[in-house]
Amino acid sequence: MQDLLFHNSQLDEEILDSTGWNVIEREFQPAKQHHKETVFTLGNGYLGTRGTFEEGYPNDSSATLIHGIYDDVAITQTELVNCPNWLPLVIKVGGERFRLDSGEILRYERRLDLRLGIISRDVSWRSPTGHTLEFHFERFVSLADQHVLAIRCQITSVDFDGEVSVEVAFHSDPSTQGVKHWKTLNHNGVNNIIWLHSQTIHSTIQLGMAAKLVFEGEDIAPIQLHHAECPKLQTNFVIQSGQTVSLEKIVTVYTSRETPTPSELALIRLVTMPSYTTLLAAHIASWEQQWHDSDILIEGDLKAQLSVRYNLFQLLAAAPRYDDRVSIPPKTLSGFEYSGHIFWDTEIFILPFLTLTQPALARNLLSYRYHTLLGARRKAQEAGYSGAMYAWESATTGDEVTPRWLRTENGDMVRIWCGDIEVHINTDIAYAAWHYWAYTGDDQWMRDYGAEIILDTSVFWESRVEWNAQRECYDIRHVIGPDENHDRIDNNAFTNLMVKWHLQSALALFDWLKQAYPNVATQLEDKLNLVNQRLEKWAEISNNLFVNHDHETGLIEQFEGFFDLEDVNLADYEPRTKSMQGLLGVEATSQKQILKQPDVLMLLYLLRDQYNHKTLKANWDYYNPRTDHSYGSSLGPAINAILACDLNQPLEAYTHFMRAALVDLEDVRLNAAKGVHAASAGGVWQTVVFGFAGIRMTQFGPVACPNLPSGWTRLKFRLKWRNEFYEFDLAGSENTNYMQQHLVSSNHQSTIEAAA
Ligand code: BGC
């Protein structure tokens, strides 16, 4: 464990500024190119665009991903596809192309303003033949109007008198990790406007994109270039030393998921588009609104402040706003890994943040699971079960899309069993639906969507459990728990105890439904055959699921036989830059007590109200040292941080927390190039709120029992609980712990004094 690794390190000059709102890159380092492309990703809940440069750079990994735009592909079946690149803006100075790999960079600064949702870049550049110019780029993807994207570029000549040429284009045929998915149907232009009409090859989703080039206050008229591959606009003008020319590329984008005529609509919208400044003002106002409810203020620890906001920014940028048939992939819309498929990452890691600060967005994400129930039913049926069995990896229809084979870090091909047997996803979804309901009081959503999810997944469990006559209990055999280092195991404690919770909750829910909405209860009773006998069976199963829980010590065995596996000391393998599985191989790791991520501890976190301190401590002491914290799974550190708070281990909590908080900004796991770690980002919010602030939900609303990290002098955030906002303004001291908690709700205000 690298104690206080992050806390005591020199504040990283490269990323910090004193406001806690700006991520700054002060030097362009080609070796970090792909990592920084991820860091500087922008999104607006509709699309995400990686932070590649407008003018391009060799080997850049540009990507624009739009929610729901999947196409068929070998092995992973369907993938979120890289959409036409809207960024290209090529500038030539006296015939020499401006790009950071040529000439000389005299000054460079790139900034992501999280508060405003804007990326800007200042470059002082000397061309290969010695002309000096300054470039200021600014970019946003509008949060106010998700179909509008904009770039502004100001070119100032320091000592060059001569011709500059500007070319704007779309790259219409980008590849997605080497695979081409687009067929151009049409492209063209008129005056200062170009457009593109494309279609995905297999799923035949259409996309329309249009762009216009506008020169501010200058009488410069662009012309179209006829190019077989993609639409382009080009213009030349003369610049004098000391002169600044300012231009804007405004882009609109639609797909056939929103309109039958995406290219026409993109064009019509563009023609009537207000000015860049007006668009920008609306965009900023929208971000302001988001931050009003979702911000976390931390005083006394600038690095934690900035990194927390960064994580929240990326989640808000990825959460679909007007679409309830899509969800957030593990890499948001910022990278290709996991093919844009949907995992439990959304429900268990990301949702609590949205449920408690932006419930309308949480509702969208959960409704995606309702709309994919048919796929879940097909999956159950194909596997010989009843009810709904959600896909471990899901896309448009909810059918299972987990690849069956994958190449490991070592190059071996291994069979992936998650799609067949990582069944805990079923409970994870029910758990998220239940908590959304509990925290928002949205009875209508539960009645119309949530109830069917929770009840039909219970029907599945009834068919999945097996009676063990010898032990006189129910088994759930042949599964994978959260710790994927061990597959095809029996009686995973996480799965079994979550199923117990699930069935008990389903029974309580059905009772409520019968009382509150008898007609809906009757409809569901008929549809899912919820006869009394079935409900009694659920109660019986929930009371008799096998778990090896030593009530004397509190220790829970992760699955049957786990304690018989070879025990190893993970410290013996340090230092390393690979996961334990990468180091030892899949088979050897599965024979050892090495966890990829919390499993029993994950359970104790999710059901934290059901377990006492002794149980938590016993399992923490056992499983924590056996978990691959550094390279196992990025989903782990935040959960460990919260539990360390519960166990009053502040240094351990802080170290895990910062590992999660900086996973992308500082590339802690050396894989941020592949995209933002969305689940970790959600875990960061949960650590601050449920860990450091110690928020517990009571029947009277959320209450805090804080334990702030050393140095945090203030922690402030809002939670929305059943339509009321609760504001927490917690004061800490230089040395640790907390002084007072100040709770303000729309109805009442109270101040609670508490000792450390
Ligand atoms: C983790 C899963 C997670 C998936 C996507 C895997 O490595 O073990 O828990 O859902 O990544 O983030």
PDB file of C-alpha atoms and ligand atoms in Angstrom, residues 330 338 343-345 392 482 484 596-597 633 635, ligand 1:
ATOM      1  CA  PRO A 330     -17.885   1.424 -18.953  1.00  0.00           C
ATOM      2  CA  TYR A 338     -15.777  -3.068 -24.064  1.00  0.00           C
ATOM      3  CA  PHE A 343     -22.543  -3.682 -17.704  1.00  0.00           C
ATOM      4  CA  TRP A 344     -23.488  -3.538 -14.011  1.00  0.00           C
ATOM      5  CA  ASP A 345     -21.120  -0.547 -13.862  1.00  0.00           C
ATOM      6  CA  TRP A 392     -23.971  -9.494 -18.615  1.00  0.00           C
ATOM      7  CA  PRO A 482     -17.865  -9.884  -8.970  1.00  0.00           C
ATOM      8  CA  GLU A 484     -13.852 -12.613 -12.149  1.00  0.00           C
ATOM      9  CA  LYS A 596      -9.622  -9.120  -8.949  1.00  0.00           C
ATOM     10  CA  GLN A 597     -12.019  -6.871  -7.037  1.00  0.00           C
ATOM     11  CA  SER A 633     -10.232  -3.926 -11.469  1.00  0.00           C
ATOM     12  CA  LEU A 635     -14.145  -0.864  -9.785  1.00  0.00           C
TER      13      LEU A 635
HETATM   14  C1  BGC B   1     -14.812  -6.015 -14.233  1.00  0.00           C
HETATM   15  C2  BGC B   1     -16.319  -5.977 -14.231  1.00  0.00           C
HETATM   16  C3  BGC B   1     -16.766  -4.743 -14.988  1.00  0.00           C
HETATM   17  C4  BGC B   1     -16.160  -4.718 -16.381  1.00  0.00           C
HETATM   18  C5  BGC B   1     -16.491  -3.445 -17.125  1.00  0.00           C
HETATM   19  C6  BGC B   1     -14.315  -6.002 -15.673  1.00  0.00           C
HETATM   20  O1  BGC B   1     -12.933  -5.993 -15.709  1.00  0.00           O
HETATM   21  O2  BGC B   1     -14.356  -7.184 -13.596  1.00  0.00           O
HETATM   22  O3  BGC B   1     -16.791  -5.928 -12.902  1.00  0.00           O
HETATM   23  O4  BGC B   1     -18.139  -4.722 -15.079  1.00  0.00           O
HETATM   24  O5  BGC B   1     -14.767  -4.805 -16.290  1.00  0.00           O
HETATM   25  O6  BGC B   1     -16.005  -2.338 -16.455  1.00  0.00           O
END
